[in-house]
């Protein structure tokens, strides 16, 4: 085919765009297609980048594997017409990330950052509140007070709530588990 001349067929990582929520299915389909059409020498790996996060819902902490890039899968392959066609025509794939019709490889530096992020075992807090949400304090010395969220520190799992006391707003730092939405 004519297109092959545009492609760099060295082994590189490429980002493919998928329908949101189909990342795992797409990755599994690509893995199956590698074996079915004997492409293990051209398509090497397929990953859905994830990291551990702490989600706080209904007052409970839960560690979950959260997707780093919603709607994207990374594929390590040699880009040829044949590999492009196989990946592009996998159900759930909407296209490659790149300019026009030419996929752009993801830099080694970026791949290292993503893999490092995936390997980090210390989970991040995921707080399902946003600034200006009105919350009720359910635990601690300010239990029973209502206030609005002024700041969120997702790294520490802390939030600052503006509570009205004696006619003026006072900033109170709380653990995200100490409040609930009103």
Short mmCIF file of N, CA and C in Angstrom, two decimals:
data_model
loop_
_atom_site.label_atom_id
_atom_site.label_comp_id
_atom_site.label_asym_id
_atom_site.label_seq_id
_atom_site.Cartn_x
_atom_site.Cartn_y
_atom_site.Cartn_z
N UNK A 1 0.82 -1.20 0.00
CA UNK A 1 0.00 0.00 0.00
C UNK A 1 0.86 1.26 0.00
N UNK A 2 0.29 2.33 -0.40
CA UNK A 2 1.01 3.60 -0.53
C UNK A 2 1.32 4.21 0.84
N UNK A 3 0.40 4.04 1.81
CA UNK A 3 0.55 4.68 3.12
C UNK A 3 1.80 4.25 3.87
N UNK A 4 2.29 3.04 3.65
CA UNK A 4 3.39 2.49 4.44
C UNK A 4 4.62 3.39 4.46
N UNK A 5 4.83 4.16 3.44
CA UNK A 5 6.01 5.03 3.37
C UNK A 5 5.96 6.15 4.42
N UNK A 6 4.76 6.52 4.85
CA UNK A 6 4.64 7.60 5.83
C UNK A 6 4.94 7.12 7.24
N UNK A 7 4.85 5.83 7.48
CA UNK A 7 4.96 5.30 8.83
C UNK A 7 6.39 4.98 9.22
N UNK A 8 6.67 5.19 10.50
CA UNK A 8 7.95 4.80 11.08
C UNK A 8 7.69 3.44 11.73
N UNK A 9 8.30 2.38 11.18
CA UNK A 9 7.95 1.06 11.69
C UNK A 9 8.87 0.57 12.81
N UNK A 10 9.48 1.52 13.55
CA UNK A 10 10.23 1.11 14.75
C UNK A 10 9.21 0.88 15.87
N UNK A 11 9.63 0.16 16.88
CA UNK A 11 8.75 -0.19 18.00
C UNK A 11 8.50 1.06 18.85
N UNK A 12 7.23 1.51 18.91
CA UNK A 12 6.90 2.72 19.67
C UNK A 12 5.52 2.57 20.30
N UNK A 13 5.24 3.45 21.25
CA UNK A 13 3.93 3.48 21.90
C UNK A 13 3.04 4.49 21.18
N UNK A 14 1.77 4.13 21.03
CA UNK A 14 0.79 5.02 20.43
C UNK A 14 -0.44 5.07 21.32
N UNK A 15 -1.07 6.24 21.39
CA UNK A 15 -2.31 6.39 22.14
C UNK A 15 -3.47 6.23 21.16
N UNK A 16 -4.43 5.41 21.55
CA UNK A 16 -5.63 5.28 20.73
C UNK A 16 -6.82 5.76 21.54
N UNK A 17 -7.72 6.41 20.87
CA UNK A 17 -8.92 6.94 21.51
C UNK A 17 -10.01 5.89 21.41
N UNK A 18 -10.73 5.68 22.52
CA UNK A 18 -11.81 4.69 22.55
C UNK A 18 -13.08 5.35 23.08
N UNK A 19 -14.17 4.65 22.93
CA UNK A 19 -15.39 5.10 23.59
C UNK A 19 -15.13 5.02 25.08
N UNK A 20 -15.59 6.03 25.83
CA UNK A 20 -15.38 6.05 27.26
C UNK A 20 -16.07 4.86 27.91
N UNK A 21 -15.34 4.20 28.80
CA UNK A 21 -15.87 3.03 29.47
C UNK A 21 -15.55 1.72 28.75
N UNK A 22 -15.00 1.81 27.54
CA UNK A 22 -14.67 0.62 26.75
C UNK A 22 -13.18 0.32 26.73
N UNK A 23 -12.40 1.03 27.55
CA UNK A 23 -10.95 0.89 27.50
C UNK A 23 -10.49 -0.55 27.72
N UNK A 24 -11.03 -1.19 28.76
CA UNK A 24 -10.64 -2.58 29.07
C UNK A 24 -11.03 -3.54 27.94
N UNK A 25 -12.24 -3.36 27.41
CA UNK A 25 -12.71 -4.23 26.32
C UNK A 25 -11.83 -4.06 25.09
N UNK A 26 -11.47 -2.82 24.77
CA UNK A 26 -10.61 -2.55 23.61
C UNK A 26 -9.24 -3.20 23.82
N UNK A 27 -8.65 -3.02 25.00
CA UNK A 27 -7.33 -3.60 25.28
C UNK A 27 -7.38 -5.12 25.14
N UNK A 28 -8.41 -5.74 25.69
CA UNK A 28 -8.56 -7.19 25.60
C UNK A 28 -8.76 -7.63 24.15
N UNK A 29 -9.57 -6.90 23.39
CA UNK A 29 -9.79 -7.23 21.98
C UNK A 29 -8.49 -7.15 21.18
N UNK A 30 -7.69 -6.12 21.45
CA UNK A 30 -6.41 -5.99 20.74
C UNK A 30 -5.50 -7.16 21.09
N UNK A 31 -5.44 -7.52 22.39
CA UNK A 31 -4.62 -8.68 22.79
C UNK A 31 -5.07 -9.95 22.08
N UNK A 32 -6.38 -10.15 21.98
CA UNK A 32 -6.91 -11.34 21.29
C UNK A 32 -6.57 -11.30 19.80
N UNK A 33 -6.68 -10.14 19.19
CA UNK A 33 -6.39 -10.01 17.75
C UNK A 33 -4.91 -10.24 17.46
N UNK A 34 -4.03 -9.83 18.39
CA UNK A 34 -2.59 -10.06 18.20
C UNK A 34 -2.35 -11.56 18.01
N UNK A 35 -2.98 -12.37 18.87
CA UNK A 35 -2.80 -13.82 18.79
C UNK A 35 -3.53 -14.42 17.60
N UNK A 36 -4.73 -13.93 17.34
CA UNK A 36 -5.56 -14.51 16.26
C UNK A 36 -4.94 -14.30 14.88
N UNK A 37 -4.33 -13.15 14.65
CA UNK A 37 -3.77 -12.87 13.32
C UNK A 37 -2.24 -12.94 13.32
N UNK A 38 -1.67 -13.53 14.39
CA UNK A 38 -0.23 -13.75 14.48
C UNK A 38 0.57 -12.45 14.27
N UNK A 39 0.28 -11.47 15.13
CA UNK A 39 0.95 -10.16 15.02
C UNK A 39 1.87 -9.88 16.22
N UNK A 40 2.22 -10.91 16.98
CA UNK A 40 3.03 -10.71 18.18
C UNK A 40 4.39 -10.10 17.87
N UNK A 41 4.84 -10.20 16.63
CA UNK A 41 6.13 -9.61 16.25
C UNK A 41 5.98 -8.15 15.82
N UNK A 42 4.73 -7.65 15.77
CA UNK A 42 4.50 -6.26 15.34
C UNK A 42 3.70 -5.45 16.37
N UNK A 43 2.81 -6.11 17.11
CA UNK A 43 2.06 -5.44 18.18
C UNK A 43 2.47 -6.13 19.47
N UNK A 44 3.10 -5.37 20.38
CA UNK A 44 3.77 -5.99 21.52
C UNK A 44 3.01 -5.91 22.83
N UNK A 45 2.38 -4.79 23.10
CA UNK A 45 1.74 -4.60 24.40
C UNK A 45 0.57 -3.64 24.25
N UNK A 46 -0.36 -3.75 25.19
CA UNK A 46 -1.54 -2.89 25.19
C UNK A 46 -1.92 -2.66 26.64
N UNK A 47 -1.95 -1.41 27.08
CA UNK A 47 -2.28 -1.13 28.48
C UNK A 47 -3.32 -0.03 28.62
N UNK A 48 -4.10 -0.14 29.69
CA UNK A 48 -5.03 0.91 30.10
C UNK A 48 -4.38 1.53 31.34
N UNK A 49 -3.78 2.73 31.23
CA UNK A 49 -3.10 3.32 32.38
C UNK A 49 -4.06 3.59 33.55
N UNK A 50 -3.71 3.03 34.72
CA UNK A 50 -4.53 3.19 35.93
C UNK A 50 -3.64 3.51 37.11
N UNK A 51 -4.23 4.12 38.11
CA UNK A 51 -3.52 4.37 39.37
C UNK A 51 -4.49 4.15 40.53
N UNK A 52 -3.94 3.85 41.68
CA UNK A 52 -4.77 3.65 42.87
C UNK A 52 -5.19 5.02 43.41
N UNK A 53 -6.48 5.15 43.73
CA UNK A 53 -7.00 6.38 44.31
C UNK A 53 -7.91 6.02 45.47
N UNK A 54 -8.02 6.94 46.40
CA UNK A 54 -8.96 6.77 47.50
C UNK A 54 -10.21 7.55 47.15
N UNK A 55 -11.33 6.86 47.08
CA UNK A 55 -12.60 7.54 46.85
C UNK A 55 -13.34 7.59 48.18
N UNK A 56 -13.97 8.71 48.43
CA UNK A 56 -14.76 8.85 49.64
C UNK A 56 -16.20 9.05 49.21
N UNK A 57 -17.01 8.02 49.46
CA UNK A 57 -18.43 8.09 49.12
C UNK A 57 -19.22 7.56 50.30
N UNK A 58 -20.29 8.26 50.59
CA UNK A 58 -21.15 7.88 51.72
C UNK A 58 -20.36 7.71 53.02
N UNK A 59 -19.36 8.56 53.20
CA UNK A 59 -18.59 8.54 54.44
C UNK A 59 -17.62 7.39 54.56
N UNK A 60 -17.40 6.62 53.51
CA UNK A 60 -16.49 5.49 53.57
C UNK A 60 -15.35 5.67 52.57
N UNK A 61 -14.15 5.29 53.03
CA UNK A 61 -12.98 5.34 52.14
C UNK A 61 -12.86 4.02 51.42
N UNK A 62 -12.55 4.11 50.12
CA UNK A 62 -12.40 2.89 49.33
C UNK A 62 -11.25 3.12 48.35
N UNK A 63 -10.32 2.15 48.28
CA UNK A 63 -9.22 2.25 47.33
C UNK A 63 -9.67 1.61 46.02
N UNK A 64 -9.55 2.37 44.92
CA UNK A 64 -9.98 1.88 43.60
C UNK A 64 -8.87 2.10 42.58
N UNK A 65 -8.91 1.31 41.53
CA UNK A 65 -8.03 1.53 40.38
C UNK A 65 -8.76 2.48 39.45
N UNK A 66 -8.27 3.69 39.33
CA UNK A 66 -8.92 4.68 38.47
C UNK A 66 -8.10 4.88 37.20
N UNK A 67 -8.78 5.04 36.09
CA UNK A 67 -8.11 5.27 34.81
C UNK A 67 -7.45 6.65 34.84
N UNK A 68 -6.21 6.70 34.40
CA UNK A 68 -5.50 7.98 34.35
C UNK A 68 -6.03 8.82 33.20
N UNK A 69 -6.25 8.17 32.04
CA UNK A 69 -6.75 8.87 30.86
C UNK A 69 -8.04 8.22 30.41
N UNK A 70 -9.16 8.80 30.80
CA UNK A 70 -10.47 8.27 30.42
C UNK A 70 -10.60 8.27 28.89
N UNK A 71 -10.92 7.12 28.31
CA UNK A 71 -11.14 7.06 26.88
C UNK A 71 -9.88 6.82 26.04
N UNK A 72 -8.78 6.42 26.69
CA UNK A 72 -7.54 6.17 25.94
C UNK A 72 -6.90 4.86 26.35
N UNK A 73 -6.25 4.20 25.39
CA UNK A 73 -5.50 2.97 25.60
C UNK A 73 -4.15 3.19 24.93
N UNK A 74 -3.08 2.66 25.53
CA UNK A 74 -1.74 2.76 24.94
C UNK A 74 -1.38 1.42 24.30
N UNK A 75 -0.85 1.48 23.08
CA UNK A 75 -0.46 0.28 22.35
C UNK A 75 0.99 0.43 21.91
N UNK A 76 1.80 -0.60 22.23
CA UNK A 76 3.19 -0.61 21.78
C UNK A 76 3.25 -1.48 20.53
N UNK A 77 3.71 -0.88 19.42
CA UNK A 77 3.71 -1.61 18.15
C UNK A 77 4.63 -0.98 17.13
N UNK A 78 4.86 -1.72 16.06
CA UNK A 78 5.53 -1.18 14.88
C UNK A 78 4.40 -0.72 13.97
N UNK A 79 4.39 0.54 13.60
CA UNK A 79 3.30 1.09 12.82
C UNK A 79 3.47 0.78 11.34
N UNK A 80 2.59 -0.07 10.83
CA UNK A 80 2.55 -0.41 9.41
C UNK A 80 1.09 -0.30 8.98
N UNK A 81 0.84 -0.42 7.70
CA UNK A 81 -0.56 -0.40 7.23
C UNK A 81 -1.36 -1.51 7.92
N UNK A 82 -0.73 -2.68 8.02
CA UNK A 82 -1.41 -3.84 8.59
C UNK A 82 -1.75 -3.64 10.07
N UNK A 83 -0.76 -3.18 10.88
CA UNK A 83 -1.01 -2.98 12.32
C UNK A 83 -1.99 -1.82 12.53
N UNK A 84 -1.86 -0.76 11.73
CA UNK A 84 -2.78 0.37 11.83
C UNK A 84 -4.20 -0.11 11.59
N UNK A 85 -4.39 -0.93 10.56
CA UNK A 85 -5.71 -1.43 10.20
C UNK A 85 -6.29 -2.31 11.32
N UNK A 86 -5.47 -3.20 11.87
CA UNK A 86 -5.95 -4.10 12.93
C UNK A 86 -6.39 -3.31 14.15
N UNK A 87 -5.57 -2.37 14.60
CA UNK A 87 -5.90 -1.58 15.80
C UNK A 87 -7.07 -0.65 15.51
N UNK A 88 -7.02 0.05 14.39
CA UNK A 88 -8.06 1.04 14.04
C UNK A 88 -9.44 0.41 13.90
N UNK A 89 -9.49 -0.85 13.44
CA UNK A 89 -10.76 -1.53 13.22
C UNK A 89 -11.17 -2.45 14.37
N UNK A 90 -10.56 -2.26 15.52
CA UNK A 90 -10.97 -2.98 16.73
C UNK A 90 -12.25 -2.32 17.24
N UNK A 91 -13.28 -3.11 17.57
CA UNK A 91 -14.52 -2.51 18.08
C UNK A 91 -14.25 -1.63 19.31
N UNK A 92 -14.82 -0.42 19.30
CA UNK A 92 -14.65 0.52 20.41
C UNK A 92 -13.57 1.56 20.17
N UNK A 93 -12.71 1.34 19.17
CA UNK A 93 -11.64 2.30 18.86
C UNK A 93 -12.20 3.38 17.93
N UNK A 94 -11.97 4.64 18.31
CA UNK A 94 -12.44 5.73 17.46
C UNK A 94 -11.32 6.34 16.65
N UNK A 95 -10.06 6.02 16.98
CA UNK A 95 -8.95 6.52 16.18
C UNK A 95 -7.66 6.60 16.96
N UNK A 96 -6.60 6.91 16.24
CA UNK A 96 -5.29 7.13 16.85
C UNK A 96 -5.15 8.60 17.21
N UNK A 97 -4.31 8.89 18.20
CA UNK A 97 -4.00 10.27 18.52
C UNK A 97 -2.86 10.69 17.60
N UNK A 98 -3.06 11.77 16.88
CA UNK A 98 -2.05 12.26 15.95
C UNK A 98 -2.62 13.31 15.03
N UNK A 99 -1.77 13.82 14.15
CA UNK A 99 -2.18 14.84 13.21
C UNK A 99 -2.73 14.19 11.94
N UNK A 100 -3.83 14.69 11.44
CA UNK A 100 -4.48 14.16 10.24
C UNK A 100 -4.74 12.66 10.40
N UNK A 101 -4.21 11.87 9.48
CA UNK A 101 -4.41 10.42 9.57
C UNK A 101 -3.14 9.71 10.03
N UNK A 102 -2.09 10.47 10.35
CA UNK A 102 -0.83 9.86 10.79
C UNK A 102 -0.75 9.84 12.31
N UNK A 103 -0.73 8.65 12.91
CA UNK A 103 -0.60 8.57 14.38
C UNK A 103 0.74 9.13 14.85
N UNK A 104 0.71 9.82 15.98
CA UNK A 104 1.92 10.37 16.57
C UNK A 104 2.35 9.48 17.73
N UNK A 105 3.61 9.02 17.72
CA UNK A 105 4.06 8.17 18.84
C UNK A 105 4.14 8.97 20.14
N UNK A 106 3.89 8.29 21.25
CA UNK A 106 4.02 8.89 22.57
C UNK A 106 5.50 8.82 22.93
N UNK A 107 6.07 9.91 23.44
CA UNK A 107 7.50 9.94 23.74
C UNK A 107 7.86 8.95 24.85
N UNK A 108 9.10 8.46 24.81
CA UNK A 108 9.59 7.53 25.85
C UNK A 108 9.49 8.18 27.23
N UNK A 109 9.79 9.48 27.28
CA UNK A 109 9.73 10.21 28.55
C UNK A 109 8.31 10.18 29.12
N UNK A 110 7.32 10.40 28.25
CA UNK A 110 5.92 10.38 28.69
C UNK A 110 5.51 8.98 29.15
N UNK A 111 5.95 7.96 28.42
CA UNK A 111 5.64 6.56 28.79
C UNK A 111 6.25 6.24 30.15
N UNK A 112 7.49 6.70 30.40
CA UNK A 112 8.12 6.47 31.71
C UNK A 112 7.31 7.12 32.82
N UNK A 113 6.84 8.36 32.57
CA UNK A 113 6.03 9.07 33.57
C UNK A 113 4.74 8.30 33.87
N UNK A 114 4.09 7.82 32.81
CA UNK A 114 2.83 7.10 32.97
C UNK A 114 3.07 5.80 33.73
N UNK A 115 4.10 5.05 33.36
CA UNK A 115 4.40 3.77 34.03
C UNK A 115 4.78 4.01 35.49
N UNK A 116 5.51 5.11 35.76
CA UNK A 116 5.87 5.44 37.14
C UNK A 116 4.60 5.73 37.94
N UNK A 117 3.71 6.49 37.34
CA UNK A 117 2.44 6.84 38.00
C UNK A 117 1.60 5.59 38.25
N UNK A 118 1.63 4.64 37.30
CA UNK A 118 0.88 3.40 37.46
C UNK A 118 1.47 2.53 38.57
N UNK A 119 2.79 2.63 38.78
CA UNK A 119 3.46 1.79 39.76
C UNK A 119 3.39 2.33 41.17
N UNK A 120 2.97 3.57 41.33
CA UNK A 120 2.90 4.18 42.66
C UNK A 120 1.78 3.51 43.45
N UNK A 121 2.14 2.95 44.59
CA UNK A 121 1.16 2.21 45.39
C UNK A 121 0.40 3.08 46.38
N UNK A 122 0.95 4.25 46.69
CA UNK A 122 0.28 5.14 47.63
C UNK A 122 -0.94 5.74 46.95
N UNK A 123 -2.15 5.35 47.37
CA UNK A 123 -3.34 5.85 46.69
C UNK A 123 -3.59 7.33 46.93
N UNK A 124 -4.20 7.96 45.94
CA UNK A 124 -4.57 9.37 46.05
C UNK A 124 -6.02 9.44 46.53
N UNK A 125 -6.33 10.51 47.23
CA UNK A 125 -7.70 10.71 47.69
C UNK A 125 -8.55 11.20 46.53
N UNK A 126 -9.73 10.64 46.40
CA UNK A 126 -10.66 11.18 45.41
C UNK A 126 -11.88 11.62 46.20
N UNK A 127 -12.10 12.90 46.22
CA UNK A 127 -13.16 13.48 47.04
C UNK A 127 -14.27 13.94 46.11
N UNK A 128 -15.48 13.43 46.34
CA UNK A 128 -16.56 13.82 45.43
C UNK A 128 -17.33 15.04 45.94
N UNK A 129 -16.55 16.08 46.32
CA UNK A 129 -17.09 17.39 46.66
C UNK A 129 -16.42 18.39 45.74
N UNK A 130 -17.01 19.56 45.64
CA UNK A 130 -16.32 20.63 44.91
C UNK A 130 -16.44 21.92 45.72
N UNK A 131 -15.58 22.88 45.40
CA UNK A 131 -15.57 24.16 46.11
C UNK A 131 -16.94 24.80 45.95
N UNK A 132 -17.43 25.42 46.99
CA UNK A 132 -18.74 26.07 47.17
C UNK A 132 -19.88 25.10 47.46
N UNK A 133 -19.63 23.76 47.47
CA UNK A 133 -20.68 22.82 47.90
C UNK A 133 -21.03 23.13 49.36
N UNK A 134 -22.30 23.05 49.68
CA UNK A 134 -22.74 23.22 51.06
C UNK A 134 -22.72 21.85 51.71
N UNK A 135 -22.05 21.76 52.86
CA UNK A 135 -21.91 20.48 53.55
C UNK A 135 -22.33 20.62 55.01
N UNK A 136 -22.65 19.47 55.59
CA UNK A 136 -22.98 19.41 57.01
C UNK A 136 -21.86 18.63 57.69
N UNK A 137 -21.37 19.16 58.80
CA UNK A 137 -20.29 18.49 59.52
C UNK A 137 -20.91 17.42 60.41
N UNK A 138 -20.45 16.17 60.23
CA UNK A 138 -21.07 15.03 60.93
C UNK A 138 -20.18 14.44 62.01
N UNK A 139 -18.97 15.00 62.18
CA UNK A 139 -18.06 14.43 63.17
C UNK A 139 -17.09 15.51 63.65
N UNK A 140 -16.64 15.39 64.86
CA UNK A 140 -15.65 16.32 65.40
C UNK A 140 -16.28 17.44 66.20
N UNK A 141 -15.46 18.42 66.63
CA UNK A 141 -15.95 19.50 67.51
C UNK A 141 -16.99 20.41 66.85
N UNK A 142 -17.06 20.43 65.52
CA UNK A 142 -18.02 21.30 64.82
C UNK A 142 -19.23 20.52 64.32
N UNK A 143 -19.44 19.33 64.87
CA UNK A 143 -20.57 18.48 64.47
C UNK A 143 -21.87 19.28 64.60
N UNK A 144 -22.71 19.19 63.56
CA UNK A 144 -23.99 19.90 63.57
C UNK A 144 -23.95 21.22 62.82
N UNK A 145 -22.76 21.74 62.56
CA UNK A 145 -22.63 22.98 61.80
C UNK A 145 -22.73 22.69 60.31
N UNK A 146 -23.23 23.68 59.55
CA UNK A 146 -23.22 23.61 58.09
C UNK A 146 -22.25 24.68 57.60
N UNK A 147 -21.71 24.46 56.42
CA UNK A 147 -20.81 25.45 55.84
C UNK A 147 -20.58 25.16 54.38
N UNK A 148 -19.82 26.04 53.74
CA UNK A 148 -19.52 25.82 52.32
C UNK A 148 -18.02 25.54 52.17
N UNK A 149 -17.70 24.67 51.23
CA UNK A 149 -16.31 24.27 51.03
C UNK A 149 -15.56 25.42 50.35
N UNK A 150 -14.42 25.79 50.95
CA UNK A 150 -13.60 26.87 50.43
C UNK A 150 -12.37 26.33 49.70
N UNK A 151 -11.85 25.17 50.16
CA UNK A 151 -10.63 24.59 49.58
C UNK A 151 -10.70 23.08 49.69
N UNK A 152 -10.04 22.40 48.74
CA UNK A 152 -9.96 20.94 48.78
C UNK A 152 -8.50 20.56 48.58
N UNK A 153 -7.96 19.74 49.50
CA UNK A 153 -6.61 19.21 49.37
C UNK A 153 -6.74 17.71 49.14
N UNK A 154 -6.79 17.31 47.86
CA UNK A 154 -7.01 15.91 47.50
C UNK A 154 -5.84 15.03 47.94
N UNK A 155 -4.64 15.58 48.01
CA UNK A 155 -3.47 14.79 48.40
C UNK A 155 -3.60 14.31 49.84
N UNK A 156 -4.02 15.22 50.73
CA UNK A 156 -4.15 14.87 52.15
C UNK A 156 -5.55 14.37 52.51
N UNK A 157 -6.51 14.54 51.62
CA UNK A 157 -7.88 14.14 51.93
C UNK A 157 -8.56 15.13 52.88
N UNK A 158 -8.09 16.36 52.86
CA UNK A 158 -8.63 17.40 53.77
C UNK A 158 -9.41 18.44 52.97
N UNK A 159 -10.37 19.07 53.65
CA UNK A 159 -11.11 20.17 53.03
C UNK A 159 -11.22 21.31 54.04
N UNK A 160 -11.30 22.53 53.53
CA UNK A 160 -11.53 23.69 54.39
C UNK A 160 -12.97 24.12 54.17
N UNK A 161 -13.69 24.25 55.27
CA UNK A 161 -15.10 24.62 55.24
C UNK A 161 -15.28 25.95 55.95
N UNK A 162 -16.03 26.84 55.31
CA UNK A 162 -16.34 28.12 55.93
C UNK A 162 -17.61 27.95 56.76
N UNK A 163 -17.46 28.07 58.09
CA UNK A 163 -18.57 27.87 59.02
C UNK A 163 -18.92 29.22 59.63
N UNK A 164 -20.22 29.53 59.73
CA UNK A 164 -20.65 30.79 60.32
C UNK A 164 -20.77 30.61 61.84
N UNK A 165 -19.88 31.32 62.56
CA UNK A 165 -19.92 31.29 64.02
C UNK A 165 -19.90 32.72 64.55
N UNK A 166 -20.81 33.02 65.46
CA UNK A 166 -20.90 34.34 66.07
C UNK A 166 -21.00 35.45 65.03
N UNK A 167 -21.73 35.16 63.95
CA UNK A 167 -21.99 36.18 62.94
C UNK A 167 -20.87 36.39 61.93
N UNK A 168 -19.84 35.55 61.97
CA UNK A 168 -18.79 35.69 60.95
C UNK A 168 -18.30 34.33 60.48
N UNK A 169 -17.81 34.28 59.23
CA UNK A 169 -17.32 33.02 58.66
C UNK A 169 -15.94 32.69 59.21
N UNK A 170 -15.79 31.44 59.62
CA UNK A 170 -14.52 30.95 60.14
C UNK A 170 -14.11 29.73 59.32
N UNK A 171 -12.84 29.68 58.94
CA UNK A 171 -12.33 28.56 58.16
C UNK A 171 -11.97 27.40 59.10
N UNK A 172 -12.49 26.22 58.78
CA UNK A 172 -12.24 25.02 59.59
C UNK A 172 -11.69 23.94 58.67
N UNK A 173 -10.52 23.36 59.05
CA UNK A 173 -9.97 22.27 58.24
C UNK A 173 -10.46 20.94 58.79
N UNK A 174 -11.02 20.13 57.89
CA UNK A 174 -11.60 18.85 58.30
C UNK A 174 -11.14 17.73 57.37
N UNK A 175 -11.23 16.51 57.87
CA UNK A 175 -11.04 15.35 57.01
C UNK A 175 -12.31 15.23 56.16
N UNK A 176 -12.16 14.80 54.94
CA UNK A 176 -13.32 14.70 54.03
C UNK A 176 -14.39 13.75 54.58
N UNK A 177 -14.00 12.83 55.46
CA UNK A 177 -14.97 11.91 56.03
C UNK A 177 -15.85 12.57 57.10
N UNK A 178 -15.45 13.76 57.55
CA UNK A 178 -16.20 14.43 58.60
C UNK A 178 -17.38 15.24 58.09
N UNK A 179 -17.59 15.28 56.78
CA UNK A 179 -18.69 16.07 56.22
C UNK A 179 -19.52 15.24 55.26
N UNK A 180 -20.75 15.72 55.04
CA UNK A 180 -21.60 15.12 53.99
C UNK A 180 -22.34 16.25 53.29
N UNK A 181 -22.72 16.00 52.05
CA UNK A 181 -23.45 17.03 51.31
C UNK A 181 -24.81 17.25 51.93
N UNK A 182 -25.25 18.52 51.89
CA UNK A 182 -26.57 18.85 52.44
C UNK A 182 -27.62 18.59 51.39
#
